Short mmCIF file of C-alpha atoms in Angstrom, two decimals:
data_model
loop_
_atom_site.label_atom_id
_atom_site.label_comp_id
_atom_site.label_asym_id
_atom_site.label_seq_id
_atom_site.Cartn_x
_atom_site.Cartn_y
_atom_site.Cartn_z
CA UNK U 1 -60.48 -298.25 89.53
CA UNK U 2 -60.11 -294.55 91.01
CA UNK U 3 -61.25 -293.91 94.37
CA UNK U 4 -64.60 -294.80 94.94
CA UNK U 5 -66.61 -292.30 97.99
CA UNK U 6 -66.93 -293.04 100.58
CA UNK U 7 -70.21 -292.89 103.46
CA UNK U 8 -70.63 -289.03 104.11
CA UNK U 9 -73.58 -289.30 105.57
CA UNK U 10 -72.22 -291.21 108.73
CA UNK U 11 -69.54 -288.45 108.31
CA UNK U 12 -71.83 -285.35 108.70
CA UNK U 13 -73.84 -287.25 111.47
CA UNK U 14 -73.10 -285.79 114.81
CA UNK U 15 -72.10 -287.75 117.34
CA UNK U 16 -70.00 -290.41 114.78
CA UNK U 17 -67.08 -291.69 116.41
CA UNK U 18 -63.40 -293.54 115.16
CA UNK U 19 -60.38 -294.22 115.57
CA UNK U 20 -57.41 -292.95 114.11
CA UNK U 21 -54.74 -295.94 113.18
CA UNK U 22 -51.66 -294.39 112.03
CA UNK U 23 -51.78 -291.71 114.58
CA UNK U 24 -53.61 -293.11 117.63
CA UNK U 25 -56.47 -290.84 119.13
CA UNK U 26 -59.92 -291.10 118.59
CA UNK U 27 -62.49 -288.63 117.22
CA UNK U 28 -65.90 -287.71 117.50
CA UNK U 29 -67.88 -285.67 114.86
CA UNK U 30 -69.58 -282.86 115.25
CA UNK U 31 -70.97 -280.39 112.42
CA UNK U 32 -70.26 -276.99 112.51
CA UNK U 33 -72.40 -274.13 110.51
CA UNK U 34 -70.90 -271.59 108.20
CA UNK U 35 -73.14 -269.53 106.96
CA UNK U 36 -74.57 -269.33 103.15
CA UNK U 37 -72.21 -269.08 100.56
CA UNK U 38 -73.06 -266.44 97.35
CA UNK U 39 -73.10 -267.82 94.16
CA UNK U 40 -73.94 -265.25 91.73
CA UNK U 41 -72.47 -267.39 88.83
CA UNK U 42 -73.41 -270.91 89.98
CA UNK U 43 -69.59 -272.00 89.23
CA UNK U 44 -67.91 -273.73 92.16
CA UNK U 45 -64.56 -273.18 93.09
CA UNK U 46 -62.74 -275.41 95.92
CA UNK U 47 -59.19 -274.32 96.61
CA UNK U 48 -56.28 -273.84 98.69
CA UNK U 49 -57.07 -269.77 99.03
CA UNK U 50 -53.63 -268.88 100.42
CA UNK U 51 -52.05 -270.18 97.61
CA UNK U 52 -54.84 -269.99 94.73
CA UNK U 53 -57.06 -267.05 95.34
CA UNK U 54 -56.77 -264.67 92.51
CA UNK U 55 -54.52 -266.20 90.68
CA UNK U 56 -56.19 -266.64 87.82
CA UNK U 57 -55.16 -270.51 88.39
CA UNK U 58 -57.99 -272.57 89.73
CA UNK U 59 -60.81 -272.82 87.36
CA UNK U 60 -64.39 -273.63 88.72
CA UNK U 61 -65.77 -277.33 88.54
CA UNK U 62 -67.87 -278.52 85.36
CA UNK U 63 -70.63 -279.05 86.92
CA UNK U 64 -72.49 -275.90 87.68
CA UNK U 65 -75.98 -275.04 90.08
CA UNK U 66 -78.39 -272.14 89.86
CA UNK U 67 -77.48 -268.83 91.23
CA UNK U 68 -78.16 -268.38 94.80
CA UNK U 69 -76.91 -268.58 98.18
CA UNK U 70 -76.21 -272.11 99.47
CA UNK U 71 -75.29 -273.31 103.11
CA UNK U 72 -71.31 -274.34 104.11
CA UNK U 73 -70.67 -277.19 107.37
CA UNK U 74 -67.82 -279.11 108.51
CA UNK U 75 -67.72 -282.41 109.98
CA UNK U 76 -65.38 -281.75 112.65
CA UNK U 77 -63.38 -284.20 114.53
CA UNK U 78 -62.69 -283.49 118.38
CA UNK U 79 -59.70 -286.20 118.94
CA UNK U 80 -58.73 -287.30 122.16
CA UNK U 81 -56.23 -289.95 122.96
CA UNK U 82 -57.23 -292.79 125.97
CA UNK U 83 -57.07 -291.46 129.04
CA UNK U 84 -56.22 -287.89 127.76
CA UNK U 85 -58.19 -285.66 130.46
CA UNK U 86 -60.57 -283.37 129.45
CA UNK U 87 -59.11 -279.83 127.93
CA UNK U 88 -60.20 -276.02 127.63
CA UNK U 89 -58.84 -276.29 124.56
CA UNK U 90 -59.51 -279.66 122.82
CA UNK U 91 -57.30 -280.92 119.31
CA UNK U 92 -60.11 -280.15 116.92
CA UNK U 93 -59.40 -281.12 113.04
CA UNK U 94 -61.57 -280.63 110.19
CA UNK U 95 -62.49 -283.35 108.64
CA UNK U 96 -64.96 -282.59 105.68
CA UNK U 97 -66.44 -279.59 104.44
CA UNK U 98 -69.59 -279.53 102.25
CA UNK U 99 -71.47 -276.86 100.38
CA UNK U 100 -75.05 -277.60 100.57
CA UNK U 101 -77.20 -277.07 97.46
CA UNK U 102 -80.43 -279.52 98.07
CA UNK U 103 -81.44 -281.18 101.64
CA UNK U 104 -82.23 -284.33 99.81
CA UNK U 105 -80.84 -287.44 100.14
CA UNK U 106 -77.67 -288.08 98.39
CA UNK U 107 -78.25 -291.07 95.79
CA UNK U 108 -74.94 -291.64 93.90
CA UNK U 109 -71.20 -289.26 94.45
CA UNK U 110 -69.17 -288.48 91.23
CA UNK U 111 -65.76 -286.65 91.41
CA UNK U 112 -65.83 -283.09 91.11
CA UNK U 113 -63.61 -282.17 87.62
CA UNK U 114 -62.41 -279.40 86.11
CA UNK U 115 -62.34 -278.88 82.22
CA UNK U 116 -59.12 -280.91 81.03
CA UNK U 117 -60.09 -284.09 83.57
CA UNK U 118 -61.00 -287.33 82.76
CA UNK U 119 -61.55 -289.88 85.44
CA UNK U 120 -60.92 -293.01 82.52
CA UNK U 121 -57.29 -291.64 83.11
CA UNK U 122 -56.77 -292.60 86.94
CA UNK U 123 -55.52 -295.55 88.14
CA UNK U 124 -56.20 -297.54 90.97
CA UNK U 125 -57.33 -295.38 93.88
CA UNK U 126 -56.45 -291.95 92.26
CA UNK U 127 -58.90 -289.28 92.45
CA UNK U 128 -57.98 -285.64 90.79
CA UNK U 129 -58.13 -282.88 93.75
CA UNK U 130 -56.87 -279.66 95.05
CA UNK U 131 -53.47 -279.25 96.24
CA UNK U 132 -52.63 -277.54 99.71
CA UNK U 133 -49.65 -275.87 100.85
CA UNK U 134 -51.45 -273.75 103.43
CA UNK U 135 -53.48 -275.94 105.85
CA UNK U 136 -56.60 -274.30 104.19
CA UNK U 137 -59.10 -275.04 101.92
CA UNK U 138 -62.52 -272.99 100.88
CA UNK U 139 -65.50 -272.84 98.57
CA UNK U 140 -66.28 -269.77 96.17
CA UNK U 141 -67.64 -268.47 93.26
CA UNK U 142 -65.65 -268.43 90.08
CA UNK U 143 -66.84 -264.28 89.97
CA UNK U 144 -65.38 -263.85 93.08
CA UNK U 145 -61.69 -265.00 92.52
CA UNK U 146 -60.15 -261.47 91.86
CA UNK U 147 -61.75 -259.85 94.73
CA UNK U 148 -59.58 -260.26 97.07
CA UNK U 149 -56.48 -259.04 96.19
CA UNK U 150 -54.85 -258.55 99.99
CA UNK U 151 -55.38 -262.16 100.83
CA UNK U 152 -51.44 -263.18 100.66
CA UNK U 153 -49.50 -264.14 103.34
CA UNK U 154 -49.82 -263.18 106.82
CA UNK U 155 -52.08 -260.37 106.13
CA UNK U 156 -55.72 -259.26 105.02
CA UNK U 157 -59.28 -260.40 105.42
CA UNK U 158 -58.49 -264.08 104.87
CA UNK U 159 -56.04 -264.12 107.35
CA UNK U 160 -57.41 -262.09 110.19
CA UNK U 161 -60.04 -264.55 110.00
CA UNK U 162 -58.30 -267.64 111.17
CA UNK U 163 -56.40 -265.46 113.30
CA UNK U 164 -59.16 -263.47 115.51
CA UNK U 165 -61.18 -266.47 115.77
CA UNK U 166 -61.57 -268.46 119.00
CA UNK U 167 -62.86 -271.39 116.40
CA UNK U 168 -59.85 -271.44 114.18
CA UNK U 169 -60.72 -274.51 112.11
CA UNK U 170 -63.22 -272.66 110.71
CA UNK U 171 -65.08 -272.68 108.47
CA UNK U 172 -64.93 -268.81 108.21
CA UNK U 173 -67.22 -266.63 106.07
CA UNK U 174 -64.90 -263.64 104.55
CA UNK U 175 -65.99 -261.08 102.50
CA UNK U 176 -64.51 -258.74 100.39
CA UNK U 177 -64.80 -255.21 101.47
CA UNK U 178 -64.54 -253.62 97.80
CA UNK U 179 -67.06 -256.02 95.71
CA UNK U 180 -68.40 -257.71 98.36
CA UNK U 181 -68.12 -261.22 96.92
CA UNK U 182 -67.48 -263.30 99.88
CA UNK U 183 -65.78 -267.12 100.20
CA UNK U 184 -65.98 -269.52 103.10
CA UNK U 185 -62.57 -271.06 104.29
CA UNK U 186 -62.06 -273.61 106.85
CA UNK U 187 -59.06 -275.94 108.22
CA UNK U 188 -57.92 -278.54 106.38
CA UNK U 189 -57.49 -282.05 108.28
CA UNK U 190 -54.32 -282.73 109.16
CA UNK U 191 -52.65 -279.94 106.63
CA UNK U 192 -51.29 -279.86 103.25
CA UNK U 193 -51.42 -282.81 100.74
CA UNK U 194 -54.40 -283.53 97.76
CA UNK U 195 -58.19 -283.81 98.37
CA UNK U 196 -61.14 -284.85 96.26
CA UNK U 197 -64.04 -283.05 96.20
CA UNK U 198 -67.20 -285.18 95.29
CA UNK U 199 -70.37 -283.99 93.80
CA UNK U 200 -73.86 -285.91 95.49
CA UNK U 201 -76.39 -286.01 93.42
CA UNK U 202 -80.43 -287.03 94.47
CA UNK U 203 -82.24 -290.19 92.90
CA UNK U 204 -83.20 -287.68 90.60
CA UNK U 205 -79.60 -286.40 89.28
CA UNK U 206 -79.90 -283.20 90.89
CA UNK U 207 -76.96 -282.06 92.52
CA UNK U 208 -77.39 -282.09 96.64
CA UNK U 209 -73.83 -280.97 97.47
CA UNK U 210 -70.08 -280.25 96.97
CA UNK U 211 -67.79 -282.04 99.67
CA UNK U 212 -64.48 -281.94 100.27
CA UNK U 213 -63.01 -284.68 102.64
CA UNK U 214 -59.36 -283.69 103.93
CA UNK U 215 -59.12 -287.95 105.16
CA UNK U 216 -58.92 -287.29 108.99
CA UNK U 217 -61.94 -289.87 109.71
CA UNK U 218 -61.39 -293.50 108.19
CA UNK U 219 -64.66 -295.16 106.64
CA UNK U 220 -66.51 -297.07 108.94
CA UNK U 221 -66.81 -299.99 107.06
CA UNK U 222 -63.15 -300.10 106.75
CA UNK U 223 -61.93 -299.27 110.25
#
């Protein structure tokens, strides 16, 4: 079977706690807000930006919601290994980020899929994600993706973001100074590899959310 979701509602509940196996500290969750997110479209797109952003390369997820503006968090981890005194500047790691489109109660979680993606294709715990080669992922519209045209490399909006932030996980709000389209870009977990992003959906089908989980927190019924 592919991947199955996992509980993101313990996730995004401050205060959850864990422990990290393979690399030995333990983290506490807290949820950080980023603002509201324009969607002028209603098409989602979740993406390395560094790499992706107006490219022409990423197209926006299947599933679409009404046009509006729609909350970003992150469940962020604050790890700390035993006996590790307290720091000014404590190991923070993102471990989820979620774009908010209902506070209802999320009923069932289906992968989020682009056009050419089947999920009777994956095998045993695959999931289809976004690659990361830049320690970042984001959420924005699919109108949006050629309006920022300086965010390459070590320079432009995107950049100075992370950069003159004292919260550099993020997630950060950036908007484009020409077209003002803006995208929300945050830290993710512990760097480059594949994520899923899962779409929640309400008793009723409705969608409640887009989340991306970047794997930094282990599921509690597992750990």
């Amino acid at each position: 079977m592919p991947m199955s979701a996992r509980d993101y509602t313990w996730l995004f509940t401050p205060g959850s706690s864990f422990a990290c196996e393979d690399v030995g500290p333990t983290g506490v969750i807290h949820v950080v807000d980023g603002g509201e997110l324009s969607l002028p479209t209603g098409r989602v797109i979740a993406c390395d930006p560094f790499v992706y952003l107006g490219t022409g390369g990423i197209e926006p997820f299947t599933a679409a919601v009404a046009p509006g503006r729609y909350r970003v968090e992150t469940a962020v981890a604050t790890l700390t290994h035993p006996g590790e005194e307290p720091s000014d500047t404590p190991h923070h790691r993102v471990a989820a980020a979620r774009l908010v489109i209902r506070d209802e109660p999320t009923a069932t979680w289906e992968l989020a899929l682009l056009p050419d993606q089947d999920p009777a294709e994956l095998g045993e715990d695959e999931f289809y994600g976004y690659g990361v080669d830049a320690g970042t992922g984001c959420f924005y519209d699919a109108s949006a993706d050629g309006a920022f045209p300086d965010c390459e490399g070590d320079e432009g909006p995107l950049w100075d973001a992370f950069e003159d932030s004292e919260w550099a996980p993020g997630p950060h709000r950036v908007t484009s100074p020409d077209a003002g389209h803006d995208l929300i870009a945050f830290s993710s977990g512990w760097g480059d590899g594949a994520y899923p992003t899962w779409i929640g959906r309400d008793a009723a089908g409705e969608i409640t959310c887009f989340l991306t989980d970047f794997f930094v927190a282990p599921d509690p019924t597992g750990a």
